[in-house]
Structures are given as structure tokens and as C-alpha cells.
């Protein structure tokens, strides 16, 4: 091969590598939008919810399967986040998020793979780590919204879905505490506050999109489902119904994410 041909080949390879790196960088930047981060928060809260369900009943096959599905999706999406950003605070949050996830993933995978006849393992440390990661994703989303406002994004429905997940997760946590006779008046008050906040926001969505050609239907369906959830919440802690709350909550999340796709 002549020197000219070798030089041409090297230039081609360098150009190809630069294009590949640019594409990878662009893909990772797409993973740092408020919408993408909201979806990761939803997945993470679903994981926490299913861990609580397994703590309540380790024979719950549905919770175990969903937990494994959550892990599989998060094992793809969390490591795909960019390692750094132009903003120093965002870079710190990204670094701590990426370093925390492998530890959580291994611990959660170990729990999901335990035989169903085993006793529920202690999950306090895992749940604390998950709560910490959940907080970091929230702060990361807030940083992105502050530095680069995405004015054209309609995130109301995803935010409502996440609020439902947090409400359901808190209910399951309280149920577990009640079963362990660790009663918490402040926890019940927080549950009531979350429920009131959710209902108010759902009502506003109904008023804003009640006449929308496509979004009106899933909102009305979510409102009907919420009425069942609300009755269950009012009966707590006398009549805990964790699986029903989780199932109905999941239905509301699906309605809200469905409405989001219409914008």
C-alpha cells in the first residue's frame, strides 16, 4: 500500500471514529432530558414497589417477575446515562448515580433470584440505597430543567404517573411497618398529604384536557380507578389491601403514560 493510500485509509478511519463518537455522544445527551429521567424514576419506583410487595409476601410471583423486568430495563438505561456534563453539579449527580447503580442492581438481583420458599431477606439497606438513587434522579432532573428548560415538553402526565407510584410505594411501606408493629403517625399523615396532592393534580388535568380528542378518555379512566384507590386509602390501617392498591396504582400509571404519548 502506498503512503497516499495509507494516509487516505487513516483519514477515513479517523472520520468514521469521530462520527461514531458524535453519535454516541448525541445518544447519551438524549438520555439526559427531563422526560427520559422521569421514565427512569418511574421504573425505579416500580422496582421499590415490587420489593415491598415481596417483603409482604415472598411467594408473590407477579411481584418477583415485575421486579426482574424492572431490573432488566434499568440495567440498560441507567448505565447509558452520560458520564459527565458541562455543568459541574450535574456531573457530580451523574457520577454518583452511575457508581451507586451497580451495587443496587447486584443486591436486587440476588433478592429476585432467591427461592420463593425462602424467608424474605432484610431489605432495609437496599431500600435506603434505592431511596438515595431516587433522590439523585430527581435532583438531576431538576438541574436539567433549571439549566435547559424544555418548554415544549408536556410532562404533566408523566409527573402524575410518578406521583401515583410514590403514593403506592409509600402505602406499601406503611403496610409493611404496620405488619411489623412499627406504627407511624407521621407516615399516615404523609400518605394523606400525597393522596390529597394526587387528587388535586388529577382534577386539574381533567379540567385542562377533559375535552381533548384523545387524552380525555385515559384521564377519565384514571379518575374512576382513583376513586377505588381512595376508598382503600381511607380504610388504612384497619383494612390493608397492598396488592389491590399496587394493581390499581399500576393501572393509573398506565393511563397517565398512555395520555403522555398523545402529545
JSON list of N, CA and C in Angstrom, two decimals, residues 178-255:
[
{"chain": "A", "resi": 178, "resn": "UNK", "atom": "N", "xyz": [-46.78, -1.58, 59.55]},
{"chain": "A", "resi": 178, "resn": "UNK", "atom": "CA", "xyz": [-47.89, -1.99, 60.41]},
{"chain": "A", "resi": 178, "resn": "UNK", "atom": "C", "xyz": [-47.81, -3.48, 60.73]},
{"chain": "A", "resi": 179, "resn": "UNK", "atom": "N", "xyz": [-47.43, -4.29, 59.74]},
{"chain": "A", "resi": 179, "resn": "UNK", "atom": "CA", "xyz": [-47.30, -5.73, 59.96]},
{"chain": "A", "resi": 179, "resn": "UNK", "atom": "C", "xyz": [-46.20, -6.04, 60.97]},
{"chain": "A", "resi": 180, "resn": "UNK", "atom": "N", "xyz": [-45.17, -5.19, 60.97]},
{"chain": "A", "resi": 180, "resn": "UNK", "atom": "CA", "xyz": [-44.07, -5.35, 61.92]},
{"chain": "A", "resi": 180, "resn": "UNK", "atom": "C", "xyz": [-44.31, -4.60, 63.22]},
{"chain": "A", "resi": 181, "resn": "UNK", "atom": "N", "xyz": [-45.56, -4.08, 63.36]},
{"chain": "A", "resi": 181, "resn": "UNK", "atom": "CA", "xyz": [-45.98, -3.34, 64.55]},
{"chain": "A", "resi": 181, "resn": "UNK", "atom": "C", "xyz": [-45.11, -2.11, 64.79]},
{"chain": "A", "resi": 182, "resn": "UNK", "atom": "N", "xyz": [-44.65, -1.53, 63.71]},
{"chain": "A", "resi": 182, "resn": "UNK", "atom": "CA", "xyz": [-43.87, -0.29, 63.79]},
{"chain": "A", "resi": 182, "resn": "UNK", "atom": "C", "xyz": [-44.76, 0.84, 63.27]},
{"chain": "A", "resi": 183, "resn": "UNK", "atom": "N", "xyz": [-45.72, 1.22, 64.07]},
{"chain": "A", "resi": 183, "resn": "UNK", "atom": "CA", "xyz": [-46.75, 2.17, 63.64]},
{"chain": "A", "resi": 183, "resn": "UNK", "atom": "C", "xyz": [-46.18, 3.59, 63.57]},
{"chain": "A", "resi": 184, "resn": "UNK", "atom": "N", "xyz": [-46.61, 4.34, 62.54]},
{"chain": "A", "resi": 184, "resn": "UNK", "atom": "CA", "xyz": [-46.05, 5.68, 62.33]},
{"chain": "A", "resi": 184, "resn": "UNK", "atom": "C", "xyz": [-47.18, 6.66, 62.01]},
{"chain": "A", "resi": 185, "resn": "UNK", "atom": "N", "xyz": [-47.44, 7.57, 62.96]},
{"chain": "A", "resi": 185, "resn": "UNK", "atom": "CA", "xyz": [-48.48, 8.59, 62.73]},
{"chain": "A", "resi": 185, "resn": "UNK", "atom": "C", "xyz": [-48.04, 9.55, 61.64]},
{"chain": "A", "resi": 186, "resn": "UNK", "atom": "N", "xyz": [-46.75, 9.89, 61.60]},
{"chain": "A", "resi": 186, "resn": "UNK", "atom": "CA", "xyz": [-46.26, 10.81, 60.58]},
{"chain": "A", "resi": 186, "resn": "UNK", "atom": "C", "xyz": [-46.34, 10.18, 59.20]},
{"chain": "A", "resi": 187, "resn": "UNK", "atom": "N", "xyz": [-46.14, 8.86, 59.13]},
{"chain": "A", "resi": 187, "resn": "UNK", "atom": "CA", "xyz": [-46.24, 8.15, 57.85]},
{"chain": "A", "resi": 187, "resn": "UNK", "atom": "C", "xyz": [-47.65, 8.17, 57.32]},
{"chain": "A", "resi": 188, "resn": "UNK", "atom": "N", "xyz": [-48.63, 8.03, 58.20]},
{"chain": "A", "resi": 188, "resn": "UNK", "atom": "CA", "xyz": [-50.03, 8.08, 57.79]},
{"chain": "A", "resi": 188, "resn": "UNK", "atom": "C", "xyz": [-50.41, 9.48, 57.32]},
{"chain": "A", "resi": 189, "resn": "UNK", "atom": "N", "xyz": [-49.88, 10.47, 58.01]},
{"chain": "A", "resi": 189, "resn": "UNK", "atom": "CA", "xyz": [-50.15, 11.86, 57.63]},
{"chain": "A", "resi": 189, "resn": "UNK", "atom": "C", "xyz": [-49.56, 12.15, 56.25]},
{"chain": "A", "resi": 190, "resn": "UNK", "atom": "N", "xyz": [-48.36, 11.63, 55.99]},
{"chain": "A", "resi": 190, "resn": "UNK", "atom": "CA", "xyz": [-47.73, 11.81, 54.68]},
{"chain": "A", "resi": 190, "resn": "UNK", "atom": "C", "xyz": [-48.54, 11.13, 53.59]},
{"chain": "A", "resi": 191, "resn": "UNK", "atom": "N", "xyz": [-49.11, 9.96, 53.91]},
{"chain": "A", "resi": 191, "resn": "UNK", "atom": "CA", "xyz": [-49.95, 9.24, 52.94]},
{"chain": "A", "resi": 191, "resn": "UNK", "atom": "C", "xyz": [-51.17, 10.09, 52.58]},
{"chain": "A", "resi": 192, "resn": "UNK", "atom": "N", "xyz": [-51.79, 10.69, 53.58]},
{"chain": "A", "resi": 192, "resn": "UNK", "atom": "CA", "xyz": [-52.96, 11.56, 53.34]},
{"chain": "A", "resi": 192, "resn": "UNK", "atom": "C", "xyz": [-52.58, 12.77, 52.50]},
{"chain": "A", "resi": 193, "resn": "UNK", "atom": "N", "xyz": [-51.40, 13.33, 52.76]},
{"chain": "A", "resi": 193, "resn": "UNK", "atom": "CA", "xyz": [-50.92, 14.50, 52.01]},
{"chain": "A", "resi": 193, "resn": "UNK", "atom": "C", "xyz": [-50.68, 14.14, 50.55]},
{"chain": "A", "resi": 194, "resn": "UNK", "atom": "N", "xyz": [-50.04, 12.99, 50.33]},
{"chain": "A", "resi": 194, "resn": "UNK", "atom": "CA", "xyz": [-49.79, 12.52, 48.96]},
{"chain": "A", "resi": 194, "resn": "UNK", "atom": "C", "xyz": [-51.10, 12.29, 48.22]},
{"chain": "A", "resi": 195, "resn": "UNK", "atom": "N", "xyz": [-52.07, 11.67, 48.91]},
{"chain": "A", "resi": 195, "resn": "UNK", "atom": "CA", "xyz": [-53.37, 11.39, 48.29]},
{"chain": "A", "resi": 195, "resn": "UNK", "atom": "C", "xyz": [-54.09, 12.68, 47.90]},
{"chain": "A", "resi": 196, "resn": "UNK", "atom": "N", "xyz": [-54.05, 13.65, 48.79]},
{"chain": "A", "resi": 196, "resn": "UNK", "atom": "CA", "xyz": [-54.71, 14.94, 48.51]},
{"chain": "A", "resi": 196, "resn": "UNK", "atom": "C", "xyz": [-54.03, 15.65, 47.33]},
{"chain": "A", "resi": 197, "resn": "UNK", "atom": "N", "xyz": [-52.70, 15.62, 47.33]},
{"chain": "A", "resi": 197, "resn": "UNK", "atom": "CA", "xyz": [-51.95, 16.24, 46.24]},
{"chain": "A", "resi": 197, "resn": "UNK", "atom": "C", "xyz": [-52.26, 15.57, 44.92]},
{"chain": "A", "resi": 198, "resn": "UNK", "atom": "N", "xyz": [-52.30, 14.23, 44.93]},
{"chain": "A", "resi": 198, "resn": "UNK", "atom": "CA", "xyz": [-52.60, 13.49, 43.70]},
{"chain": "A", "resi": 198, "resn": "UNK", "atom": "C", "xyz": [-53.99, 13.84, 43.17]},
{"chain": "A", "resi": 199, "resn": "UNK", "atom": "N", "xyz": [-54.97, 13.86, 44.07]},
{"chain": "A", "resi": 199, "resn": "UNK", "atom": "CA", "xyz": [-56.35, 14.12, 43.65]},
{"chain": "A", "resi": 199, "resn": "UNK", "atom": "C", "xyz": [-56.51, 15.52, 43.07]},
{"chain": "A", "resi": 200, "resn": "UNK", "atom": "N", "xyz": [-55.85, 16.48, 43.68]},
{"chain": "A", "resi": 200, "resn": "UNK", "atom": "CA", "xyz": [-55.91, 17.86, 43.20]},
{"chain": "A", "resi": 200, "resn": "UNK", "atom": "C", "xyz": [-55.31, 17.99, 41.80]},
{"chain": "A", "resi": 201, "resn": "UNK", "atom": "N", "xyz": [-54.15, 17.36, 41.59]},
{"chain": "A", "resi": 201, "resn": "UNK", "atom": "CA", "xyz": [-53.50, 17.42, 40.29]},
{"chain": "A", "resi": 201, "resn": "UNK", "atom": "C", "xyz": [-54.30, 16.67, 39.23]},
{"chain": "A", "resi": 202, "resn": "UNK", "atom": "N", "xyz": [-54.89, 15.55, 39.61]},
{"chain": "A", "resi": 202, "resn": "UNK", "atom": "CA", "xyz": [-55.70, 14.79, 38.65]},
{"chain": "A", "resi": 202, "resn": "UNK", "atom": "C", "xyz": [-56.93, 15.58, 38.25]},
{"chain": "A", "resi": 203, "resn": "UNK", "atom": "N", "xyz": [-57.51, 16.30, 39.20]},
{"chain": "A", "resi": 203, "resn": "UNK", "atom": "CA", "xyz": [-58.67, 17.14, 38.91]},
{"chain": "A", "resi": 203, "resn": "UNK", "atom": "C", "xyz": [-58.30, 18.25, 37.93]},
{"chain": "A", "resi": 204, "resn": "UNK", "atom": "N", "xyz": [-57.12, 18.85, 38.13]},
{"chain": "A", "resi": 204, "resn": "UNK", "atom": "CA", "xyz": [-56.67, 19.92, 37.22]},
{"chain": "A", "resi": 204, "resn": "UNK", "atom": "C", "xyz": [-56.43, 19.37, 35.81]},
{"chain": "A", "resi": 205, "resn": "UNK", "atom": "N", "xyz": [-55.87, 18.17, 35.73]},
{"chain": "A", "resi": 205, "resn": "UNK", "atom": "CA", "xyz": [-55.67, 17.56, 34.41]},
{"chain": "A", "resi": 205, "resn": "UNK", "atom": "C", "xyz": [-57.00, 17.31, 33.73]},
{"chain": "A", "resi": 206, "resn": "UNK", "atom": "N", "xyz": [-57.99, 16.87, 34.52]},
{"chain": "A", "resi": 206, "resn": "UNK", "atom": "CA", "xyz": [-59.32, 16.63, 33.96]},
{"chain": "A", "resi": 206, "resn": "UNK", "atom": "C", "xyz": [-59.94, 17.91, 33.42]},
{"chain": "A", "resi": 207, "resn": "UNK", "atom": "N", "xyz": [-59.77, 19.00, 34.14]},
{"chain": "A", "resi": 207, "resn": "UNK", "atom": "CA", "xyz": [-60.31, 20.29, 33.69]},
{"chain": "A", "resi": 207, "resn": "UNK", "atom": "C", "xyz": [-59.59, 20.80, 32.44]},
{"chain": "A", "resi": 208, "resn": "UNK", "atom": "N", "xyz": [-58.27, 20.58, 32.39]},
{"chain": "A", "resi": 208, "resn": "UNK", "atom": "CA", "xyz": [-57.49, 21.10, 31.27]},
{"chain": "A", "resi": 208, "resn": "UNK", "atom": "C", "xyz": [-57.66, 20.29, 30.00]},
{"chain": "A", "resi": 209, "resn": "UNK", "atom": "N", "xyz": [-57.76, 18.96, 30.15]},
{"chain": "A", "resi": 209, "resn": "UNK", "atom": "CA", "xyz": [-57.79, 18.09, 28.97]},
{"chain": "A", "resi": 209, "resn": "UNK", "atom": "C", "xyz": [-59.10, 17.31, 28.84]},
{"chain": "A", "resi": 210, "resn": "UNK", "atom": "N", "xyz": [-60.13, 17.73, 29.60]},
{"chain": "A", "resi": 210, "resn": "UNK", "atom": "CA", "xyz": [-61.40, 17.00, 29.58]},
{"chain": "A", "resi": 210, "resn": "UNK", "atom": "C", "xyz": [-62.06, 16.95, 28.21]},
{"chain": "A", "resi": 211, "resn": "UNK", "atom": "N", "xyz": [-61.78, 17.93, 27.35]},
{"chain": "A", "resi": 211, "resn": "UNK", "atom": "CA", "xyz": [-62.37, 17.97, 26.02]},
{"chain": "A", "resi": 211, "resn": "UNK", "atom": "C", "xyz": [-61.39, 17.55, 24.92]},
{"chain": "A", "resi": 212, "resn": "UNK", "atom": "N", "xyz": [-60.21, 17.09, 25.34]},
{"chain": "A", "resi": 212, "resn": "UNK", "atom": "CA", "xyz": [-59.20, 16.69, 24.36]},
{"chain": "A", "resi": 212, "resn": "UNK", "atom": "C", "xyz": [-59.66, 15.43, 23.63]},
{"chain": "A", "resi": 213, "resn": "UNK", "atom": "N", "xyz": [-59.45, 15.41, 22.32]},
{"chain": "A", "resi": 213, "resn": "UNK", "atom": "CA", "xyz": [-59.96, 14.31, 21.49]},
{"chain": "A", "resi": 213, "resn": "UNK", "atom": "C", "xyz": [-59.43, 12.95, 21.93]},
{"chain": "A", "resi": 214, "resn": "UNK", "atom": "N", "xyz": [-58.20, 12.90, 22.43]},
{"chain": "A", "resi": 214, "resn": "UNK", "atom": "CA", "xyz": [-57.61, 11.60, 22.77]},
{"chain": "A", "resi": 214, "resn": "UNK", "atom": "C", "xyz": [-57.29, 11.46, 24.26]},
{"chain": "A", "resi": 215, "resn": "UNK", "atom": "N", "xyz": [-56.81, 12.53, 24.88]},
{"chain": "A", "resi": 215, "resn": "UNK", "atom": "CA", "xyz": [-56.36, 12.43, 26.27]},
{"chain": "A", "resi": 215, "resn": "UNK", "atom": "C", "xyz": [-57.51, 12.35, 27.27]},
{"chain": "A", "resi": 216, "resn": "UNK", "atom": "N", "xyz": [-58.70, 12.80, 26.89]},
{"chain": "A", "resi": 216, "resn": "UNK", "atom": "CA", "xyz": [-59.83, 12.82, 27.83]},
{"chain": "A", "resi": 216, "resn": "UNK", "atom": "C", "xyz": [-60.17, 11.42, 28.34]},
{"chain": "A", "resi": 217, "resn": "UNK", "atom": "N", "xyz": [-60.11, 10.42, 27.46]},
{"chain": "A", "resi": 217, "resn": "UNK", "atom": "CA", "xyz": [-60.51, 9.06, 27.84]},
{"chain": "A", "resi": 217, "resn": "UNK", "atom": "C", "xyz": [-59.61, 8.46, 28.92]},
{"chain": "A", "resi": 218, "resn": "UNK", "atom": "N", "xyz": [-58.27, 8.43, 28.73]},
{"chain": "A", "resi": 218, "resn": "UNK", "atom": "CA", "xyz": [-57.43, 7.86, 29.79]},
{"chain": "A", "resi": 218, "resn": "UNK", "atom": "C", "xyz": [-57.50, 8.64, 31.10]},
{"chain": "A", "resi": 219, "resn": "UNK", "atom": "N", "xyz": [-57.75, 9.96, 31.02]},
{"chain": "A", "resi": 219, "resn": "UNK", "atom": "CA", "xyz": [-57.88, 10.75, 32.25]},
{"chain": "A", "resi": 219, "resn": "UNK", "atom": "C", "xyz": [-59.14, 10.32, 33.01]},
{"chain": "A", "resi": 220, "resn": "UNK", "atom": "N", "xyz": [-60.24, 10.16, 32.30]},
{"chain": "A", "resi": 220, "resn": "UNK", "atom": "CA", "xyz": [-61.49, 9.74, 32.94]},
{"chain": "A", "resi": 220, "resn": "UNK", "atom": "C", "xyz": [-61.35, 8.34, 33.52]},
{"chain": "A", "resi": 221, "resn": "UNK", "atom": "N", "xyz": [-60.66, 7.46, 32.80]},
{"chain": "A", "resi": 221, "resn": "UNK", "atom": "CA", "xyz": [-60.43, 6.10, 33.30]},
{"chain": "A", "resi": 221, "resn": "UNK", "atom": "C", "xyz": [-59.58, 6.14, 34.56]},
{"chain": "A", "resi": 222, "resn": "UNK", "atom": "N", "xyz": [-58.58, 7.01, 34.57]},
{"chain": "A", "resi": 222, "resn": "UNK", "atom": "CA", "xyz": [-57.72, 7.15, 35.75]},
{"chain": "A", "resi": 222, "resn": "UNK", "atom": "C", "xyz": [-58.52, 7.68, 36.94]},
{"chain": "A", "resi": 223, "resn": "UNK", "atom": "N", "xyz": [-59.46, 8.60, 36.67]},
{"chain": "A", "resi": 223, "resn": "UNK", "atom": "CA", "xyz": [-60.28, 9.16, 37.74]},
{"chain": "A", "resi": 223, "resn": "UNK", "atom": "C", "xyz": [-61.18, 8.10, 38.36]},
{"chain": "A", "resi": 224, "resn": "UNK", "atom": "N", "xyz": [-61.74, 7.22, 37.52]},
{"chain": "A", "resi": 224, "resn": "UNK", "atom": "CA", "xyz": [-62.58, 6.13, 38.02]},
{"chain": "A", "resi": 224, "resn": "UNK", "atom": "C", "xyz": [-61.75, 5.20, 38.90]},
{"chain": "A", "resi": 225, "resn": "UNK", "atom": "N", "xyz": [-60.57, 4.83, 38.41]},
{"chain": "A", "resi": 225, "resn": "UNK", "atom": "CA", "xyz": [-59.69, 3.94, 39.17]},
{"chain": "A", "resi": 225, "resn": "UNK", "atom": "C", "xyz": [-59.25, 4.59, 40.47]},
{"chain": "A", "resi": 226, "resn": "UNK", "atom": "N", "xyz": [-58.97, 5.89, 40.42]},
{"chain": "A", "resi": 226, "resn": "UNK", "atom": "CA", "xyz": [-58.55, 6.61, 41.62]},
{"chain": "A", "resi": 226, "resn": "UNK", "atom": "C", "xyz": [-59.62, 6.55, 42.71]},
{"chain": "A", "resi": 227, "resn": "UNK", "atom": "N", "xyz": [-60.88, 6.57, 42.33]},
{"chain": "A", "resi": 227, "resn": "UNK", "atom": "CA", "xyz": [-61.96, 6.50, 43.32]},
{"chain": "A", "resi": 227, "resn": "UNK", "atom": "C", "xyz": [-61.90, 5.20, 44.12]},
{"chain": "A", "resi": 228, "resn": "UNK", "atom": "N", "xyz": [-61.53, 4.09, 43.46]},
{"chain": "A", "resi": 228, "resn": "UNK", "atom": "CA", "xyz": [-61.37, 2.82, 44.15]},
{"chain": "A", "resi": 228, "resn": "UNK", "atom": "C", "xyz": [-60.16, 2.87, 45.10]},
{"chain": "A", "resi": 229, "resn": "UNK", "atom": "N", "xyz": [-59.07, 3.46, 44.60]},
{"chain": "A", "resi": 229, "resn": "UNK", "atom": "CA", "xyz": [-57.86, 3.57, 45.42]},
{"chain": "A", "resi": 229, "resn": "UNK", "atom": "C", "xyz": [-58.13, 4.42, 46.66]},
{"chain": "A", "resi": 230, "resn": "UNK", "atom": "N", "xyz": [-58.86, 5.51, 46.46]},
{"chain": "A", "resi": 230, "resn": "UNK", "atom": "CA", "xyz": [-59.15, 6.44, 47.55]},
{"chain": "A", "resi": 230, "resn": "UNK", "atom": "C", "xyz": [-59.92, 5.74, 48.68]},
{"chain": "A", "resi": 231, "resn": "UNK", "atom": "N", "xyz": [-60.86, 4.90, 48.32]},
{"chain": "A", "resi": 231, "resn": "UNK", "atom": "CA", "xyz": [-61.62, 4.15, 49.33]},
{"chain": "A", "resi": 231, "resn": "UNK", "atom": "C", "xyz": [-60.68, 3.24, 50.12]},
{"chain": "A", "resi": 232, "resn": "UNK", "atom": "N", "xyz": [-59.76, 2.58, 49.41]},
{"chain": "A", "resi": 232, "resn": "UNK", "atom": "CA", "xyz": [-58.80, 1.71, 50.08]},
{"chain": "A", "resi": 232, "resn": "UNK", "atom": "C", "xyz": [-57.88, 2.48, 51.01]},
{"chain": "A", "resi": 233, "resn": "UNK", "atom": "N", "xyz": [-57.47, 3.68, 50.60]},
{"chain": "A", "resi": 233, "resn": "UNK", "atom": "CA", "xyz": [-56.60, 4.50, 51.44]},
{"chain": "A", "resi": 233, "resn": "UNK", "atom": "C", "xyz": [-57.31, 4.94, 52.71]},
{"chain": "A", "resi": 234, "resn": "UNK", "atom": "N", "xyz": [-58.60, 5.23, 52.59]},
{"chain": "A", "resi": 234, "resn": "UNK", "atom": "CA", "xyz": [-59.38, 5.70, 53.75]},
{"chain": "A", "resi": 234, "resn": "UNK", "atom": "C", "xyz": [-59.57, 4.59, 54.78]},
{"chain": "A", "resi": 235, "resn": "UNK", "atom": "N", "xyz": [-59.48, 3.34, 54.35]},
{"chain": "A", "resi": 235, "resn": "UNK", "atom": "CA", "xyz": [-59.66, 2.20, 55.27]},
{"chain": "A", "resi": 235, "resn": "UNK", "atom": "C", "xyz": [-58.36, 1.79, 55.95]},
{"chain": "A", "resi": 236, "resn": "UNK", "atom": "N", "xyz": [-57.24, 2.40, 55.55]},
{"chain": "A", "resi": 236, "resn": "UNK", "atom": "CA", "xyz": [-55.95, 2.07, 56.15]},
{"chain": "A", "resi": 236, "resn": "UNK", "atom": "C", "xyz": [-55.82, 2.75, 57.51]},
{"chain": "A", "resi": 237, "resn": "UNK", "atom": "N", "xyz": [-55.28, 2.08, 58.54]},
{"chain": "A", "resi": 237, "resn": "UNK", "atom": "CA", "xyz": [-54.62, 0.77, 58.53]},
{"chain": "A", "resi": 237, "resn": "UNK", "atom": "C", "xyz": [-55.53, -0.39, 58.96]},
{"chain": "A", "resi": 238, "resn": "UNK", "atom": "N", "xyz": [-56.83, -0.11, 59.18]},
{"chain": "A", "resi": 238, "resn": "UNK", "atom": "CA", "xyz": [-57.73, -1.16, 59.66]},
{"chain": "A", "resi": 238, "resn": "UNK", "atom": "C", "xyz": [-57.87, -2.30, 58.65]},
{"chain": "A", "resi": 239, "resn": "UNK", "atom": "N", "xyz": [-57.94, -1.94, 57.37]},
{"chain": "A", "resi": 239, "resn": "UNK", "atom": "CA", "xyz": [-58.09, -2.96, 56.32]},
{"chain": "A", "resi": 239, "resn": "UNK", "atom": "C", "xyz": [-57.03, -2.74, 55.23]},
{"chain": "A", "resi": 240, "resn": "UNK", "atom": "N", "xyz": [-55.80, -3.19, 55.47]},
{"chain": "A", "resi": 240, "resn": "UNK", "atom": "CA", "xyz": [-54.75, -3.00, 54.46]},
{"chain": "A", "resi": 240, "resn": "UNK", "atom": "C", "xyz": [-55.00, -3.88, 53.23]},
{"chain": "A", "resi": 241, "resn": "UNK", "atom": "N", "xyz": [-54.85, -3.29, 52.05]},
{"chain": "A", "resi": 241, "resn": "UNK", "atom": "CA", "xyz": [-55.04, -4.04, 50.80]},
{"chain": "A", "resi": 241, "resn": "UNK", "atom": "C", "xyz": [-53.87, -3.72, 49.85]},
{"chain": "A", "resi": 242, "resn": "UNK", "atom": "N", "xyz": [-52.66, -4.13, 50.22]},
{"chain": "A", "resi": 242, "resn": "UNK", "atom": "CA", "xyz": [-51.47, -3.74, 49.45]},
{"chain": "A", "resi": 242, "resn": "UNK", "atom": "C", "xyz": [-51.49, -4.17, 47.99]},
{"chain": "A", "resi": 243, "resn": "UNK", "atom": "N", "xyz": [-51.87, -5.41, 47.72]},
{"chain": "A", "resi": 243, "resn": "UNK", "atom": "CA", "xyz": [-51.86, -5.88, 46.33]},
{"chain": "A", "resi": 243, "resn": "UNK", "atom": "C", "xyz": [-52.87, -5.13, 45.47]},
{"chain": "A", "resi": 244, "resn": "UNK", "atom": "N", "xyz": [-54.03, -4.83, 46.04]},
{"chain": "A", "resi": 244, "resn": "UNK", "atom": "CA", "xyz": [-55.06, -4.11, 45.29]},
{"chain": "A", "resi": 244, "resn": "UNK", "atom": "C", "xyz": [-54.61, -2.68, 45.00]},
{"chain": "A", "resi": 245, "resn": "UNK", "atom": "N", "xyz": [-54.01, -2.02, 45.99]},
{"chain": "A", "resi": 245, "resn": "UNK", "atom": "CA", "xyz": [-53.51, -0.67, 45.79]},
{"chain": "A", "resi": 245, "resn": "UNK", "atom": "C", "xyz": [-52.43, -0.66, 44.72]},
{"chain": "A", "resi": 246, "resn": "UNK", "atom": "N", "xyz": [-51.54, -1.65, 44.77]},
{"chain": "A", "resi": 246, "resn": "UNK", "atom": "CA", "xyz": [-50.47, -1.74, 43.77]},
{"chain": "A", "resi": 246, "resn": "UNK", "atom": "C", "xyz": [-51.03, -1.98, 42.37]},
{"chain": "A", "resi": 247, "resn": "UNK", "atom": "N", "xyz": [-52.04, -2.85, 42.28]},
{"chain": "A", "resi": 247, "resn": "UNK", "atom": "CA", "xyz": [-52.64, -3.16, 40.98]},
{"chain": "A", "resi": 247, "resn": "UNK", "atom": "C", "xyz": [-53.39, -1.97, 40.40]},
{"chain": "A", "resi": 248, "resn": "UNK", "atom": "N", "xyz": [-54.22, -1.33, 41.21]},
{"chain": "A", "resi": 248, "resn": "UNK", "atom": "CA", "xyz": [-54.96, -0.16, 40.74]},
{"chain": "A", "resi": 248, "resn": "UNK", "atom": "C", "xyz": [-54.01, 1.01, 40.45]},
{"chain": "A", "resi": 249, "resn": "UNK", "atom": "N", "xyz": [-52.99, 1.14, 41.29]},
{"chain": "A", "resi": 249, "resn": "UNK", "atom": "CA", "xyz": [-52.00, 2.20, 41.06]},
{"chain": "A", "resi": 249, "resn": "UNK", "atom": "C", "xyz": [-51.29, 2.01, 39.74]},
{"chain": "A", "resi": 250, "resn": "UNK", "atom": "N", "xyz": [-50.95, 0.75, 39.43]},
{"chain": "A", "resi": 250, "resn": "UNK", "atom": "CA", "xyz": [-50.29, 0.44, 38.16]},
{"chain": "A", "resi": 250, "resn": "UNK", "atom": "C", "xyz": [-51.21, 0.79, 36.98]},
{"chain": "A", "resi": 251, "resn": "UNK", "atom": "N", "xyz": [-52.51, 0.57, 37.16]},
{"chain": "A", "resi": 251, "resn": "UNK", "atom": "CA", "xyz": [-53.48, 0.91, 36.12]},
{"chain": "A", "resi": 251, "resn": "UNK", "atom": "C", "xyz": [-53.50, 2.42, 35.86]},
{"chain": "A", "resi": 252, "resn": "UNK", "atom": "N", "xyz": [-53.46, 3.21, 36.94]},
{"chain": "A", "resi": 252, "resn": "UNK", "atom": "CA", "xyz": [-53.43, 4.68, 36.79]},
{"chain": "A", "resi": 252, "resn": "UNK", "atom": "C", "xyz": [-52.16, 5.11, 36.08]},
{"chain": "A", "resi": 253, "resn": "UNK", "atom": "N", "xyz": [-51.03, 4.51, 36.45]},
{"chain": "A", "resi": 253, "resn": "UNK", "atom": "CA", "xyz": [-49.75, 4.84, 35.80]},
{"chain": "A", "resi": 253, "resn": "UNK", "atom": "C", "xyz": [-49.83, 4.57, 34.30]},
{"chain": "A", "resi": 254, "resn": "UNK", "atom": "N", "xyz": [-50.43, 3.45, 33.92]},
{"chain": "A", "resi": 254, "resn": "UNK", "atom": "CA", "xyz": [-50.57, 3.11, 32.50]},
{"chain": "A", "resi": 254, "resn": "UNK", "atom": "C", "xyz": [-51.45, 4.14, 31.78]},
{"chain": "A", "resi": 255, "resn": "UNK", "atom": "N", "xyz": [-52.53, 4.58, 32.44]},
{"chain": "A", "resi": 255, "resn": "UNK", "atom": "CA", "xyz": [-53.41, 5.58, 31.82]},
{"chain": "A", "resi": 255, "resn": "UNK", "atom": "C", "xyz": [-52.67, 6.90, 31.61]}
]
